[in-house]
CSV table of C-alpha atoms in Angstrom, one decimal:
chain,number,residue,atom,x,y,z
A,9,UNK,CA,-164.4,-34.2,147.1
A,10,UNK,CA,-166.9,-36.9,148.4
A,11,UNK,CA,-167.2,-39.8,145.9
A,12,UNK,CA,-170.6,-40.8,144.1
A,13,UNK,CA,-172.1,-42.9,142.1
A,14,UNK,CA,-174.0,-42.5,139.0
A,15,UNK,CA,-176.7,-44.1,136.9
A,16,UNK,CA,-179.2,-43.7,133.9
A,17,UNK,CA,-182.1,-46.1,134.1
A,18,UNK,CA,-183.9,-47.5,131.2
A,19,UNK,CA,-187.2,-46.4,132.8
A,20,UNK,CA,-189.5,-44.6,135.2
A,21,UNK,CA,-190.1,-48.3,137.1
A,22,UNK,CA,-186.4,-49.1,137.4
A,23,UNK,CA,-185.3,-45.5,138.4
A,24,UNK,CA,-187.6,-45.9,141.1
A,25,UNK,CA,-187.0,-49.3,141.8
A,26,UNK,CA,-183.3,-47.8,142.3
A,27,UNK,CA,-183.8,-45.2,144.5
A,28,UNK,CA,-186.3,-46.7,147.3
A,29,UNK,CA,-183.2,-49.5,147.1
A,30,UNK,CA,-180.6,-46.7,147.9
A,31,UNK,CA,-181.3,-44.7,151.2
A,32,UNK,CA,-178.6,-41.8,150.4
A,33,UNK,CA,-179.6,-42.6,146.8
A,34,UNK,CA,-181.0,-38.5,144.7
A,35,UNK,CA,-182.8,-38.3,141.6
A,36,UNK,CA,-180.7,-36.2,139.3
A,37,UNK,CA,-182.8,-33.8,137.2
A,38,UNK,CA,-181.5,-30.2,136.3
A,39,UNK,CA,-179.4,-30.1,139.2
A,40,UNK,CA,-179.6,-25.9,139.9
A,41,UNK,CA,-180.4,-27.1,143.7
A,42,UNK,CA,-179.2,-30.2,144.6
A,43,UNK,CA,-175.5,-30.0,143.1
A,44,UNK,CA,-174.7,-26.8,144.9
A,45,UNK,CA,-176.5,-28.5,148.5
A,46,UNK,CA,-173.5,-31.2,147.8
A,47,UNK,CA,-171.1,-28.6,147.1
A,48,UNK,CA,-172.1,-27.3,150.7
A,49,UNK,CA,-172.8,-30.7,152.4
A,50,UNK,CA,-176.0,-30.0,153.1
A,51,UNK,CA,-176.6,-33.1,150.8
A,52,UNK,CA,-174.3,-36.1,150.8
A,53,UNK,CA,-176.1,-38.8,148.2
A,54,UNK,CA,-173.7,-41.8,147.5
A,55,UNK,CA,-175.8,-42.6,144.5
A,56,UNK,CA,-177.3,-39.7,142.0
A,57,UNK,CA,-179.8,-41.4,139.7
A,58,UNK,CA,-179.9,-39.3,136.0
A,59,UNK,CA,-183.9,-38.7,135.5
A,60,UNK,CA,-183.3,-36.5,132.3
A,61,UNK,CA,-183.1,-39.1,129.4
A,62,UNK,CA,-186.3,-40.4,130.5
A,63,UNK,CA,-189.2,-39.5,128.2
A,64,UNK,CA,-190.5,-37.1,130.4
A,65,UNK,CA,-190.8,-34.0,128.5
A,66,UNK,CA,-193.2,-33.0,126.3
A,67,UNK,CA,-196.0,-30.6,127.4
A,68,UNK,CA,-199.2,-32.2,125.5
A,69,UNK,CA,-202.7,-30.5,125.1
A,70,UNK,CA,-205.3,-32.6,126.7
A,71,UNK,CA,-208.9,-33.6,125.1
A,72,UNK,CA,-211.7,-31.4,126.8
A,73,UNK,CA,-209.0,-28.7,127.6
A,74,UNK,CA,-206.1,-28.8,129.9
A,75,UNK,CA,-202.6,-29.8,129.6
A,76,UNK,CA,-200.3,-32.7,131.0
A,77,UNK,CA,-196.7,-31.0,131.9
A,78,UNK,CA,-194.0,-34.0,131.7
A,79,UNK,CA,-191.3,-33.3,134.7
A,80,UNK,CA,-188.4,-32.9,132.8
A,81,UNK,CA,-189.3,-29.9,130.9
A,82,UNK,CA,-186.9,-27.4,131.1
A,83,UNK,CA,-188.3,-24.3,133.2
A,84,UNK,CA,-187.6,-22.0,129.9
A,85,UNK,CA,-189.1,-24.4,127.5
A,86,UNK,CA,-192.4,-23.9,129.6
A,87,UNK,CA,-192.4,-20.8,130.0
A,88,UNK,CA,-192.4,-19.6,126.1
A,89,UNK,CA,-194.8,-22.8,125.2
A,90,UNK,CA,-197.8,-20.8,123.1
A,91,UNK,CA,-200.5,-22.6,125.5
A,92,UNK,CA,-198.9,-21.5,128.6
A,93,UNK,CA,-199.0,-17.9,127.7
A,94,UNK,CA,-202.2,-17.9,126.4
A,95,UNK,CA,-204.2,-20.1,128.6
A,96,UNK,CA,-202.5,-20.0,131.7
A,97,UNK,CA,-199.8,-16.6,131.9
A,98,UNK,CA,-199.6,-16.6,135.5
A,99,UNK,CA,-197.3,-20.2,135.6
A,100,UNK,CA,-195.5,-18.2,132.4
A,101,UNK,CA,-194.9,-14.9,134.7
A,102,UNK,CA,-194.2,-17.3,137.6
A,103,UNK,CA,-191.5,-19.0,136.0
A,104,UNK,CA,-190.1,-16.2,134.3
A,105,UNK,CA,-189.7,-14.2,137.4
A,106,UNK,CA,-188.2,-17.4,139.1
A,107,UNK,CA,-184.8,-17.2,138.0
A,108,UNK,CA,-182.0,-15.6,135.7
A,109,UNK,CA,-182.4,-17.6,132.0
A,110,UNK,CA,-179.2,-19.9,132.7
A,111,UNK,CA,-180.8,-21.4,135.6
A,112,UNK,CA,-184.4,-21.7,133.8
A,113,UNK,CA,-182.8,-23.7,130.7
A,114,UNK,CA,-181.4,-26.1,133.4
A,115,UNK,CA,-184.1,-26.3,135.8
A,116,UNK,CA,-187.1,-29.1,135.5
A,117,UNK,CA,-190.6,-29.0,136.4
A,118,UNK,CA,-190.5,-31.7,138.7
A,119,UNK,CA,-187.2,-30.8,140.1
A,120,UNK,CA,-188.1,-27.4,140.7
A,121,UNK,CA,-191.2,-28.3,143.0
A,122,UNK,CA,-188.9,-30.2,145.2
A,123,UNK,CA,-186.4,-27.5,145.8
A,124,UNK,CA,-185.4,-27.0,149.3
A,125,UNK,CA,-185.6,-24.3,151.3
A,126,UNK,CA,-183.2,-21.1,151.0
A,127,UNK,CA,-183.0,-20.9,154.9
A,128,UNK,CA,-179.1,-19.6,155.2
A,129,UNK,CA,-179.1,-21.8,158.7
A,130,UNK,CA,-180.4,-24.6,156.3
A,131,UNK,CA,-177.6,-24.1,154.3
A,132,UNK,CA,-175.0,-23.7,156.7
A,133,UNK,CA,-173.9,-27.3,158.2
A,134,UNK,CA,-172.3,-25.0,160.9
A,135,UNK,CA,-175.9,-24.3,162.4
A,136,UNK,CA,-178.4,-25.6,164.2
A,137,UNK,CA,-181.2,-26.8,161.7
A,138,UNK,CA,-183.8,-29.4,162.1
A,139,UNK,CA,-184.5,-29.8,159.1
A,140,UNK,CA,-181.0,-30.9,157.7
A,141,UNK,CA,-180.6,-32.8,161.3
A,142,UNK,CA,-183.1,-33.3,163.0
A,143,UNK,CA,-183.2,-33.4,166.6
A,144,UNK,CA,-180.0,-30.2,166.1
A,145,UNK,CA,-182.2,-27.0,166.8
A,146,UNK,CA,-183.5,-23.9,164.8
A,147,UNK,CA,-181.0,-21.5,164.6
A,148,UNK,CA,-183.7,-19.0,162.1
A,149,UNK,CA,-186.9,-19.2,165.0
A,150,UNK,CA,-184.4,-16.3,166.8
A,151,UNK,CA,-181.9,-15.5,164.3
A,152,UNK,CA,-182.1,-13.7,161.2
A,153,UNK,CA,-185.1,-14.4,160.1
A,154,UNK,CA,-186.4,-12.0,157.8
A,155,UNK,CA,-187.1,-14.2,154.9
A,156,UNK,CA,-188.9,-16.9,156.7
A,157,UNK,CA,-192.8,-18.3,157.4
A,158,UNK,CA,-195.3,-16.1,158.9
A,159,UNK,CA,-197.9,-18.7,158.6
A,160,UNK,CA,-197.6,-22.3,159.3
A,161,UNK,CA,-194.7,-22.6,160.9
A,162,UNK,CA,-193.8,-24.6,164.1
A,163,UNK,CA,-191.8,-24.3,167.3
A,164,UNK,CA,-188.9,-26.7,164.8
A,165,UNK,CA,-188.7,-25.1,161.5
A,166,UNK,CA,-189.7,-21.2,160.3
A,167,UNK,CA,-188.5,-21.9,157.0
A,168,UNK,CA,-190.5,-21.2,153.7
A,169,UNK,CA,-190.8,-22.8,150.3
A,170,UNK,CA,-188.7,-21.0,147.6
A,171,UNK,CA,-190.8,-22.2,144.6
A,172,UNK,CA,-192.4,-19.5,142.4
A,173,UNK,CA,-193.9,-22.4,139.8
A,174,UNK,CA,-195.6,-24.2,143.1
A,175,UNK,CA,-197.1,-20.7,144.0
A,176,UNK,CA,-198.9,-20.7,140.5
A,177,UNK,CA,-199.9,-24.4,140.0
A,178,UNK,CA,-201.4,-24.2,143.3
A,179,UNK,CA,-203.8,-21.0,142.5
A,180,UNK,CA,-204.1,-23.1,139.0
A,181,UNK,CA,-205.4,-26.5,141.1
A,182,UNK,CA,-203.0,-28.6,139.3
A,183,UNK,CA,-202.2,-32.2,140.2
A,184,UNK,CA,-199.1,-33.8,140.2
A,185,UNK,CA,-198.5,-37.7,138.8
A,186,UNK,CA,-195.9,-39.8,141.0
A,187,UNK,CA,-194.7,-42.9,140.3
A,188,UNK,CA,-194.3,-44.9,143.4
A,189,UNK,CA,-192.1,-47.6,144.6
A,190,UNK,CA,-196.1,-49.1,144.8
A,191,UNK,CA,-197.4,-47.7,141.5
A,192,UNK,CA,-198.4,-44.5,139.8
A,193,UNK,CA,-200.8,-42.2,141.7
A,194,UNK,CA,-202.3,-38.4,141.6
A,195,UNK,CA,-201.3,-36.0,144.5
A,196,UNK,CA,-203.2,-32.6,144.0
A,197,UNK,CA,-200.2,-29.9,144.1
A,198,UNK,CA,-201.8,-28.0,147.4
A,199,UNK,CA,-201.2,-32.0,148.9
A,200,UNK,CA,-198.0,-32.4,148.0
A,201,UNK,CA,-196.2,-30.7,151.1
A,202,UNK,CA,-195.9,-31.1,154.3
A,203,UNK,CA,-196.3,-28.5,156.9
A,204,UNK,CA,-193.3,-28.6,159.4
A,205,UNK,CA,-194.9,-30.0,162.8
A,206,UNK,CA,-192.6,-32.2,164.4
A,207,UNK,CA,-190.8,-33.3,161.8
A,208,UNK,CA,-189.9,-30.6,159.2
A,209,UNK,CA,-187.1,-33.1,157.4
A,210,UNK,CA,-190.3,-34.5,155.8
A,211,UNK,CA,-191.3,-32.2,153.5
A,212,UNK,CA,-193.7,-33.9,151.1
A,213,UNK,CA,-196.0,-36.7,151.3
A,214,UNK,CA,-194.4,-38.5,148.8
A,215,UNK,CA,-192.9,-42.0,149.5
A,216,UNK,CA,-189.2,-43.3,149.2
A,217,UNK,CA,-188.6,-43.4,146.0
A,218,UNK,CA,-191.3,-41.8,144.1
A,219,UNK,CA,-190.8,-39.6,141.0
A,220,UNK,CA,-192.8,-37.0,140.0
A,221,UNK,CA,-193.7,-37.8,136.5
A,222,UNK,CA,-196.3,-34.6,135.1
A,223,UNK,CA,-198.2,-32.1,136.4
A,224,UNK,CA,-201.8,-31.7,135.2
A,225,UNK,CA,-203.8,-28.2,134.3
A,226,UNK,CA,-207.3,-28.0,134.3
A,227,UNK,CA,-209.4,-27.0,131.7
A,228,UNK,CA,-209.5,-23.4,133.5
A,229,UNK,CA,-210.9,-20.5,131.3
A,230,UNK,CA,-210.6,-17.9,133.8
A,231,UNK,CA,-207.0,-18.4,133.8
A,232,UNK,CA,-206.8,-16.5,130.8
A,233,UNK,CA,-207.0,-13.5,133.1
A,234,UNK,CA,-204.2,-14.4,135.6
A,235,UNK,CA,-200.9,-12.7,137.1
A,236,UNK,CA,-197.8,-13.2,139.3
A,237,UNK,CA,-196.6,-11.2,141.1
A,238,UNK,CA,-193.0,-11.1,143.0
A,239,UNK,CA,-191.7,-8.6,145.3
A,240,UNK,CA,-187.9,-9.4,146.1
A,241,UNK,CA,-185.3,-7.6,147.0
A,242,UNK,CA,-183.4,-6.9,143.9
A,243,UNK,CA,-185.0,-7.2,140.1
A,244,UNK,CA,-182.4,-8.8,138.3
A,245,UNK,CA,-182.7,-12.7,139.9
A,246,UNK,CA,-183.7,-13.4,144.1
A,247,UNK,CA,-186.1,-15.3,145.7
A,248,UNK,CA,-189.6,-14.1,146.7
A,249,UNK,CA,-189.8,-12.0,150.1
A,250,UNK,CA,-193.6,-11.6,149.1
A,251,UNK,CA,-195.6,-13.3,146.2
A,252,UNK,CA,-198.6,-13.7,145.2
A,253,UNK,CA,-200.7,-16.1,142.3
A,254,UNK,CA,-204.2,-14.7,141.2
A,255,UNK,CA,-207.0,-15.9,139.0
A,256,UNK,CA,-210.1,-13.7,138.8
A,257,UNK,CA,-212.8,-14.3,136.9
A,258,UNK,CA,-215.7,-10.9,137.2
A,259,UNK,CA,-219.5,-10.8,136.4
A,260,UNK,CA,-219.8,-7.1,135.5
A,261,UNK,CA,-218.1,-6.1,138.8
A,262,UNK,CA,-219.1,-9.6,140.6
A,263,UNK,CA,-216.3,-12.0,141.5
A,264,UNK,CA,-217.7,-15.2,139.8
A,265,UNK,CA,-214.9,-16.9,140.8
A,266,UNK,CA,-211.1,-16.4,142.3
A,267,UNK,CA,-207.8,-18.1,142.8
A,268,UNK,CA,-205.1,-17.1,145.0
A,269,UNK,CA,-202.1,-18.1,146.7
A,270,UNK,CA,-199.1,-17.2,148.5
A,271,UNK,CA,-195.4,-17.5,148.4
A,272,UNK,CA,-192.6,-16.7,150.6
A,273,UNK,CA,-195.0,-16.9,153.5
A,274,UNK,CA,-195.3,-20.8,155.1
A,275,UNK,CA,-193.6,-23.8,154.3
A,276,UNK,CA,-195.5,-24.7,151.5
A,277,UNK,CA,-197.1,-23.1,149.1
A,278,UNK,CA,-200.2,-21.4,150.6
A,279,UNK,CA,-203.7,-21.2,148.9
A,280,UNK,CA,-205.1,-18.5,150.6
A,281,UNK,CA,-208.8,-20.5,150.6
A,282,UNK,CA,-210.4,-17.7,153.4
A,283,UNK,CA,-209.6,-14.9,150.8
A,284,UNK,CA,-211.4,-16.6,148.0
A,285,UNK,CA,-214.1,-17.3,150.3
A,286,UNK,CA,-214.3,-13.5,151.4
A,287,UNK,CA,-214.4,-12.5,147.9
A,288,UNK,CA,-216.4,-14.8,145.7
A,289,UNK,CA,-220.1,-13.7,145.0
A,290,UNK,CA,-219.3,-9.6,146.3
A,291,UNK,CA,-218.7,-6.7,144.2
A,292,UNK,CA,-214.7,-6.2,143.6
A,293,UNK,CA,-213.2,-3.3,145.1
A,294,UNK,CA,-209.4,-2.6,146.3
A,295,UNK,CA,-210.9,-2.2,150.0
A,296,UNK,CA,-212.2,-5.5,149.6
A,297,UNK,CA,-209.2,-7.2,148.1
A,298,UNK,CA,-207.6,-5.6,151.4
A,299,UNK,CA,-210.1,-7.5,153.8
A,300,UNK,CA,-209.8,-10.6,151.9
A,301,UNK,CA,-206.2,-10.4,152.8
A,302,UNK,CA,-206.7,-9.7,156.2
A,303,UNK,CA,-208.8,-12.5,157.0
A,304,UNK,CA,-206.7,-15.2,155.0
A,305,UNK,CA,-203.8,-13.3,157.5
A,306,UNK,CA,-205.4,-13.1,160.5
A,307,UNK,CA,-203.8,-16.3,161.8
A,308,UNK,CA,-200.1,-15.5,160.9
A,309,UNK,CA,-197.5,-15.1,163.3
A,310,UNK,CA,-194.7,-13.2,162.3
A,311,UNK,CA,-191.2,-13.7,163.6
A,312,UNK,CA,-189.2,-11.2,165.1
A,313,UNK,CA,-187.9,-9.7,161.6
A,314,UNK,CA,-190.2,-10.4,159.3
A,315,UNK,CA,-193.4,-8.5,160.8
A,316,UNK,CA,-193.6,-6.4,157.0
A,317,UNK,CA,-194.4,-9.4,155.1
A,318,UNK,CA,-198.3,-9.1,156.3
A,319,UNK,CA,-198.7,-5.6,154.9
A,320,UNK,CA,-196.8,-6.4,152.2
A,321,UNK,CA,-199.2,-9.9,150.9
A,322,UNK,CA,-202.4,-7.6,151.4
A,323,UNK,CA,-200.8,-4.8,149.4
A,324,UNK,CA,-199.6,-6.8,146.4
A,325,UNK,CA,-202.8,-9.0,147.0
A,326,UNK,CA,-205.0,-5.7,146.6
A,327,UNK,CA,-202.6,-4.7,143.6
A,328,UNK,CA,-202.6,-8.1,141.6
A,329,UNK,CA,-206.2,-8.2,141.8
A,330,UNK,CA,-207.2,-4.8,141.1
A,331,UNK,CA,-205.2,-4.8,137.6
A,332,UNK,CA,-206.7,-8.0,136.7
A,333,UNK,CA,-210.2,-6.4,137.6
A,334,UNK,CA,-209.4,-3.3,135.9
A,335,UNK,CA,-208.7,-5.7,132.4
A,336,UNK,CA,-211.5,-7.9,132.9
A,337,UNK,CA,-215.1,-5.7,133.6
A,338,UNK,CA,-217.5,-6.0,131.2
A,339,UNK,CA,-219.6,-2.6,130.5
């Protein structure tokens, strides 16, 4: 058992102020991550700072439309909030189809956006990893890496972001609040990671220290008609092998406008910007959704296992938007 401290600040300021003064210092939120990374020594904080008495979680309508997110509302919470379903189902499907309902009444907004990766060489202290040491190796980029990055990735790190809720705020263009060891500031979510490059332990932008405080919606409308949708490997609770986030918003058969991204694909969540751009101002069709795909894939480079992925993001891309077309055409 490797000892640890523990505290509760009074505040956002001084929790900070504790953790950029603690270098193996961990904000402590949920915990559905981080505690089983220290059961596995992945993670090896001496001091775990307790984020959840904070008053961080109310979700709270905002004037002119839109809603501010606090960070330590429970993943469950969000999900069944009336405003969520109705405004904005895709983060409500997203969430739902994250994980079983023990882990959702734990999990937090903010914590869940700062997951790590589920890369089993990640996870394994055993392997080579640079993203737990850096410097060590990749064990995945010729190992068993089925579940890993098609885009994005570099010659140090294949691994992909395991977040379902990221996937959904990013097609939503949310923005996240972060309280900095210099003061509060906005980070839009499709900001707030890093791709790997050369140093894939740095995974966000975020300084030491900051917390994650809310997550802003839009006033979106088109939102209204929105989906997630997962493909994993077994129903009941696993992480995303494909997913994909979709807005669409149709004049008669015209896209008007579109939202997409990606999970399970890059290290980050991906907004698949080249697809919107293929799609806004045409008249939907399946074969269209399919090009769209195509192009926002044309850049990927699958691994040696996980070649499927690419036909399997344009089929569920061509799916999730054709039901959303299907509900939305005006006569």
């Amino acid at each position: 058992m490797r000892p640890f401290r523990y505290h509760r600040p009074a505040g956002v300021a001084e929790a900070v102020a504790v953790l950029a003064a603690e270098p193996q210092a961990a904000y402590l939120g949920g915990g559905t991550n981080l505690v089983d990374l220290m059961k596995l020594g992945v993670q090896r904080p001496d001091l775990l700072v307790d984020v959840t008495r904070l008053p961080l979680d109310a979700v709270e309508e905002l004037p002119g439309g839109g809603l501010r997110i606090g960070a330590t509302v429970r993943n469950s919470d969000l999900a069944a909030h009336p405003v969520v379903r109705r405004d904005y189902p895709v983060l409500a499907r997203a969430l739902l189809a994250a994980a079983s309902g023990q882990l959702r009444n734990l999990a937090t907004t903010g914590g869940n956006l700062l997951q790590r990766t589920r890369c089993v060489y990640f996870q394994d202290t055993g392997k080579a990893c640079n993203k737990r040491e850096p410097g060590s190796g990749c064990a995945a980029r010729h190992g068993q890496n089925r579940d890993l990055a098609v885009l994005d990735w570099s010659d140090l790190c294949v691994a992909t972001h395991p977040s379902d809720l990221a996937v959904a705020l990013a097609a939503l263009d949310a923005v996240v609040e972060v309280h900095e060891p210099d003061g509060p500031r906005d980070v839009p979510l499709v900001a707030l990671h890093r791709s790997p490059g050369e140093h894939p332990e740095r995974e966000t932008t975020l300084a030491r220290g900051a917390l994650i405080t809310a997550v802003r919606l839009p006033h979106l409308p088109a939102a209204r008609r929105s989906a997630y949708l997962k493909v994993r490997d077994r129903a009941s609770f696993a992480f995303a092998v494909g997913a994909v986030a979709a807005v669409l918003d149709l004049d008669g058969d015209v896209v008007r406008d579109v939202r997409l991204a990606y999970g399970a694909v890059a290290h980050r969540p991906w907004r698949a910007y080249r697809a919107e751009e293929e799609l806004r101002g045409r008249p939907f069709s399946p074969q269209l959704a399919a090009r769209a795909a195509d192009a926002e894939l044309a850049e990927a480079r699958p691994l040696r296992h996980n070649g499927f992925k690419l036909p399997l993001t344009r089929a569920i891309t061509v799916r999730a938007l054709t039901e959303l077309a299907d509900g939305t055409r005006t006569p």
